[in-house]
Amino acid sequence: MTAAVVRRRDDAETPLAQGVALSADLAVQRGAFRLEARLTVPQGEVTAIMGPSGAGKSTLLAAIAGAVRLTTGRIQLADGAVITRRRHLPTAKRGVVMLGQDARLFPHLTVRDNVAFGLVVRGLAKDRARQVADEWLWRVGLSGSGPHRPRELSGGQQQRVALARALAVAPRLLLLDEPLTGLDAETAADTRAVLHEQLSSTRTTALVVTHDAFDAAALARQVVVIEAGRVMQRGAVRRVLEAPATQFVAAVAGLNRVRGSAQGGLWRASGGDGDVRIAAAAPADAQDGAPLVAVFRPADVRLARAGESTWTGAVRIAREDPQPVGEWLGRITRLEPTPGGARVHTTKPDVVVEVPVAQLAALALAPGDPVRLALDPGDVRLLRDD
């Protein structure tokens, strides 16, 4: 296969690497907010875009789709098209289809004609377009629903129709902006399965925005994490979730991430009122004072009530009787119920502990209570703090 050729502003020709569907190095200014992102989307693969609310994920999709102009930078498509602020390409000419939380089906058309709509616009005969639509409705598990109106379908079924409509036109790139948000758990699971099956079988190149690590792991091969308008981490989904570079990634991966440093053969947490030390194995070349992040599961932390009921009293005792390595004093900031107990948030440092319901009842915990925490070194991974 011959690589597509694009032309830079200086007129030097630059080939787009083989197997790449889209390459972007762009900036978008929207009021006081600025997005700066660089990413490469492999051909035929799904890339997840993750980040907290307001990070710039939807702005990135809008820029790629052509809904907003670039402030600076460029987008390169596999067919050789180059998009800049001055050379803006309309959405219809990019071969890009966007699917969001709202299915946005035409209420006056049947389900079949909704799916066939894009094919007819592209010049396919109406009868043939309806046949193709019926095939796609079968593929997404909605065989026989063609004559119905969208209002007769559930929310999950409408999302499947929207997916069928998007894939029927064989888009160069499919943009999915949190398509499962707003669906109940069972419907989301069914729709997720259909998404995975159809994106895999059609080898559709897709970008999917999600807050959910499970969605990223189930649908995508790589993930790009955006926070405050910047790309903070990228790579294979498993690798990113196992080695979170930010607190946001750690939270969505269900892990604790505590900053500290190597000191005298131990890891010591940064800040805090207590002395948190863990004898975990540091990277081989980590020298004394090297910044390291401790990553561990909430379920691996052991929690018990402190000997004193007040924080000041517990701190005084801890100073008189230093904690052993791997144990420290914390204070509860809040409790979140879970199906099997609670997630207990403690400080300082900020650590989440999973407590079973029986233990929760026995301890009678409340925000503000001092607690003793303990962690085995074998349950901790130390990563470089980059």
XYZ file of C-alpha atoms in Angstrom:
386
model
C 0.000 0.000 0.000
C 1.340 3.457 -0.898
C 1.388 5.936 1.968
C -0.858 8.968 1.576
C 1.024 12.196 0.917
C 0.225 15.476 2.600
C 1.725 18.927 2.137
C 2.948 21.107 4.976
C 2.656 24.889 4.968
C 6.256 25.105 3.804
C 5.218 22.963 0.805
C 7.428 20.057 1.903
C 5.630 16.783 1.278
C 5.230 14.532 4.322
C 3.872 10.982 4.030
C 1.221 9.894 6.490
C 2.508 6.645 7.963
C 1.034 3.444 6.601
C -1.757 2.128 8.809
C -2.618 5.569 10.206
C -6.173 6.845 9.685
C -5.686 10.291 11.195
C -2.860 12.336 12.663
C -3.569 15.526 14.572
C -1.386 18.161 16.215
C -3.800 20.951 17.013
C -4.888 23.742 19.308
C -8.399 25.125 19.782
C -9.104 28.288 21.766
C -12.661 28.613 23.092
C -12.931 31.664 25.325
C -10.553 31.236 28.262
C -10.183 27.500 27.593
C -7.446 26.190 25.318
C -7.074 22.633 24.074
C -3.698 21.449 22.831
C -3.567 17.836 21.686
C -1.473 15.579 19.541
C -2.646 12.079 18.647
C -2.404 9.392 16.007
C -5.373 7.149 15.248
C -4.469 3.703 13.827
C -6.459 2.426 10.860
C -9.207 -0.012 11.818
C -8.759 0.380 15.574
C -10.688 2.016 18.403
C -8.991 4.691 20.505
C -10.556 5.807 23.794
C -10.421 9.444 24.901
C -10.683 9.803 28.679
C -10.610 12.749 31.029
C -12.636 14.590 33.664
C -15.560 16.838 32.754
C -14.399 20.020 31.067
C -11.029 18.543 30.082
C -11.544 19.157 26.351
C -12.626 15.725 25.103
C -15.732 16.912 23.243
C -13.814 19.921 21.895
C -11.284 17.506 20.410
C -14.028 15.500 18.678
C -15.656 18.693 17.413
C -12.340 19.841 15.918
C -11.789 16.495 14.201
C -15.373 16.448 12.922
C -15.120 19.993 11.607
C -17.698 21.525 13.957
C -15.087 24.001 15.239
C -12.129 25.549 13.448
C -8.577 24.966 14.560
C -6.811 27.882 16.193
C -3.422 26.526 15.184
C -2.011 23.215 14.056
C -3.214 20.670 11.542
C -5.208 17.494 11.013
C -4.080 14.987 8.383
C -6.406 12.363 6.928
C -5.404 9.091 5.311
C -6.632 10.240 1.885
C -4.059 13.055 1.897
C -6.323 15.890 3.024
C -4.716 18.464 5.301
C -6.898 20.627 7.543
C -5.694 23.868 9.102
C -7.404 27.035 10.280
C -7.114 28.567 6.815
C -7.819 25.316 5.004
C -11.040 24.227 6.726
C -12.741 21.134 5.312
C -16.518 20.729 5.876
C -17.635 17.738 7.922
C -19.381 16.113 4.955
C -16.084 16.004 3.029
C -14.085 14.463 5.865
C -15.842 11.097 5.844
C -16.445 11.503 9.574
C -19.630 10.515 11.437
C -20.425 11.629 15.004
C -22.599 9.626 17.413
C -23.335 11.124 20.833
C -25.526 10.453 23.865
C -28.630 11.479 21.917
C -29.405 9.153 19.008
C -30.894 12.119 17.071
C -33.100 9.986 14.871
C -35.569 11.663 12.544
C -38.921 11.273 14.335
C -40.971 11.506 11.107
C -39.088 8.657 9.404
C -39.338 4.954 10.055
C -36.423 3.161 11.653
C -35.558 1.655 8.264
C -35.538 5.027 6.540
C -33.444 6.535 9.330
C -30.732 3.969 8.660
C -31.106 4.350 4.895
C -30.967 8.156 4.990
C -27.201 8.563 4.669
C -27.011 6.002 1.880
C -29.696 7.822 -0.128
C -27.906 11.145 0.369
C -24.761 9.516 -1.047
C -26.668 8.488 -4.194
C -27.772 4.918 -3.525
C -31.193 4.043 -4.906
C -33.891 4.191 -2.215
C -34.969 0.552 -2.601
C -31.396 -0.691 -2.349
C -30.707 1.655 0.598
C -33.672 0.174 2.455
C -32.371 -3.333 1.821
C -28.993 -2.355 3.238
C -30.753 -0.725 6.184
C -32.601 -3.946 6.972
C -29.286 -5.819 6.887
C -27.801 -3.384 9.376
C -30.821 -3.559 11.651
C -30.356 -7.314 11.725
C -26.668 -6.877 12.573
C -27.449 -4.709 15.591
C -30.155 -7.048 16.855
C -33.203 -5.110 15.664
C -34.463 -7.312 12.854
C -38.127 -6.567 12.101
C -38.075 -3.084 13.627
C -37.781 -1.305 10.262
C -41.443 -0.171 9.950
C -41.531 1.311 13.461
C -41.046 4.958 14.387
C -38.163 5.890 16.731
C -40.600 6.812 19.533
C -41.729 3.179 19.668
C -38.212 2.031 20.613
C -36.400 2.151 23.943
C -33.385 4.406 24.490
C -30.971 1.533 24.014
C -32.705 0.423 20.823
C -32.553 3.970 19.459
C -28.793 4.029 20.102
C -28.480 0.788 18.121
C -30.399 2.352 15.240
C -28.083 5.383 15.368
C -25.073 3.044 15.315
C -26.499 1.153 12.323
C -27.084 4.458 10.509
C -23.504 5.557 11.235
C -21.854 2.311 10.135
C -24.060 1.844 7.062
C -22.258 4.678 5.260
C -18.824 3.113 5.976
C -17.331 6.239 7.591
C -13.633 6.935 7.341
C -13.746 7.749 11.051
C -16.507 7.222 13.637
C -16.594 9.605 16.609
C -18.490 8.351 19.659
C -19.111 10.972 22.354
C -20.136 9.029 25.481
C -22.764 6.967 23.629
C -23.590 4.841 26.699
C -24.163 7.705 29.128
C -27.780 7.926 30.247
C -28.536 4.254 29.638
C -29.323 1.956 32.547
C -26.696 -0.660 33.426
C -28.352 -3.569 31.598
C -29.084 -1.558 28.458
C -25.571 -0.085 28.482
C -24.080 -3.583 28.721
C -26.127 -4.801 25.751
C -25.300 -1.713 23.682
C -21.613 -1.996 24.596
C -21.577 -5.582 23.355
C -23.158 -4.545 20.053
C -20.648 -1.686 19.697
C -17.718 -4.001 20.301
C -18.998 -6.639 17.890
C -19.757 -4.239 15.052
C -16.656 -2.078 15.380
C -14.517 -5.224 15.405
C -16.254 -6.972 12.523
C -16.287 -3.880 10.285
C -12.755 -2.767 11.272
C -14.119 0.738 11.680
C -11.643 3.358 12.863
C -13.204 5.046 15.869
C -12.582 7.521 18.656
C -14.765 6.953 21.720
C -15.014 9.479 24.540
C -15.789 7.896 27.898
C -15.423 8.429 31.643
C -15.566 4.694 32.270
C -12.415 2.561 32.432
C -14.521 -0.530 31.705
C -15.775 0.994 28.444
C -12.218 1.882 27.467
C -10.991 -1.632 28.210
C -13.970 -3.304 26.490
C -13.944 -1.217 23.310
C -10.486 0.240 22.691
C -6.893 -0.877 22.190
C -5.290 2.414 23.127
C -6.311 5.369 25.268
C -5.463 9.070 25.301
C -6.013 10.886 28.613
C -6.805 14.610 28.464
C -6.877 16.859 31.515
C -7.244 20.652 31.537
C -6.808 20.792 27.769
C -3.563 18.786 27.670
C -2.703 15.184 26.842
C -1.430 13.733 30.128
C -0.984 10.059 29.232
C -1.373 7.767 26.238
C -0.735 4.144 25.392
C -2.292 0.690 25.482
C -5.380 0.693 27.703
C -4.053 -1.949 30.098
C -0.680 -0.263 30.457
C -2.208 3.146 31.193
C -4.665 1.779 33.763
C -1.967 -0.262 35.503
C 0.470 2.658 35.716
C -1.673 5.804 36.132
C 0.220 9.044 35.578
C -2.411 11.245 37.268
C -4.916 11.068 40.091
C -7.775 11.025 37.579
C -6.446 7.914 35.836
C -5.830 6.231 39.186
C -9.400 6.986 40.273
C -11.016 5.560 37.131
C -8.735 2.521 37.355
C -9.828 1.964 40.959
C -6.331 2.457 42.389
C -4.642 4.594 44.996
C -1.815 6.784 43.749
C 0.321 8.469 46.404
C 3.346 10.640 45.667
C 6.567 10.228 47.604
C 10.267 9.501 47.212
C 12.966 6.910 47.806
C 14.699 7.449 51.135
C 17.168 5.111 52.803
C 15.920 1.992 51.069
C 12.280 2.815 51.843
C 9.512 4.723 50.116
C 8.270 7.736 52.071
C 5.064 9.650 51.282
C 5.249 13.373 50.530
C 3.642 15.714 53.089
C 1.029 14.609 55.601
C 0.989 14.799 59.364
C 2.311 11.280 59.872
C 5.360 9.339 58.722
C 4.266 6.961 55.968
C 7.026 4.537 55.031
C 6.783 1.349 52.968
C 9.526 -1.171 52.257
C 8.387 -1.760 48.671
C 10.814 -2.505 45.855
C 11.828 0.651 44.002
C 12.912 0.706 40.338
C 16.473 -0.621 40.107
C 18.051 2.717 39.155
C 16.028 4.899 41.576
C 18.468 6.864 43.720
C 17.862 8.302 47.166
C 15.469 11.240 46.904
C 14.092 10.141 43.522
C 10.381 11.003 43.206
C 8.287 7.824 43.149
C 4.558 7.123 43.099
C 3.103 4.293 45.163
C 0.212 2.507 43.409
C -1.964 0.011 45.270
C -5.526 -1.313 45.438
C -8.016 -0.029 48.029
C -8.838 -3.644 48.936
C -5.216 -4.277 49.969
C -5.216 -1.612 52.683
C -6.059 -2.780 56.205
C -7.960 -0.371 58.450
C -8.578 -0.269 62.213
C -9.736 2.357 64.662
C -6.984 4.389 66.331
C -6.465 4.136 70.089
C -7.693 7.716 70.593
C -11.079 9.002 69.425
C -9.802 12.503 68.571
C -7.377 13.403 65.818
C -5.142 15.532 68.044
C -4.946 12.768 70.627
C -4.139 10.149 67.976
C -1.420 12.367 66.479
C 0.155 12.926 69.900
C 0.328 9.183 70.585
C 1.696 8.519 67.086
C 4.511 10.998 67.673
C 5.367 9.447 71.025
C 5.182 5.911 69.602
C 6.272 6.016 65.911
C 4.367 3.792 63.495
C 6.101 0.657 62.165
C 7.121 0.595 58.513
C 4.013 -0.076 56.427
C 1.604 1.424 58.964
C 0.379 5.000 59.382
C -2.243 7.217 60.954
C -5.045 8.637 58.825
C -8.260 10.565 59.276
C -11.567 9.731 57.575
C -12.861 12.436 55.229
C -15.911 10.644 53.813
C -17.545 7.252 53.294
C -19.109 6.033 50.043
C -21.478 3.036 50.146
C -20.730 0.073 47.864
C -22.754 -3.116 47.297
C -20.496 -5.000 49.717
C -19.602 -2.311 52.250
C -17.989 1.100 51.803
C -15.086 2.971 50.291
C -13.480 4.896 53.135
C -11.582 8.024 52.070
C -8.749 8.992 54.392
C -6.120 11.724 54.617
C -3.135 12.500 54.968
C -2.032 11.205 52.486
C -5.233 10.744 50.505
C -5.940 7.004 50.432
C -9.133 5.045 49.700
C -9.825 1.817 51.613
C -12.443 -0.804 50.769
C -14.136 -2.033 53.949
C -16.574 -5.003 53.986
C -20.010 -4.356 55.407
C -19.480 -6.522 58.521
C -16.272 -4.699 59.411
C -17.923 -1.370 58.683
C -20.696 -2.133 61.178
C -18.216 -3.320 63.817
C -15.986 -0.237 63.519
C -18.853 2.310 63.468
C -16.770 4.730 61.392
C -17.630 8.379 60.786
C -15.976 11.326 59.020
C -13.291 12.876 61.209
C -12.398 9.640 63.008
C -8.684 8.806 63.259
C -7.805 5.335 61.930
C -4.721 3.172 61.630
C -3.860 1.972 58.136
C -1.478 -0.802 57.102
C -0.185 -2.079 53.773
C 2.067 -4.996 52.869
C 5.018 -4.048 50.636
C 4.162 -6.859 48.231
C 0.870 -5.098 47.423
C 2.583 -1.871 46.333
C 4.116 -0.945 42.981
C 6.517 1.984 42.922
C 6.619 3.965 39.673
C 8.712 6.912 38.612
C 6.861 10.177 39.122
C 7.196 11.791 35.701
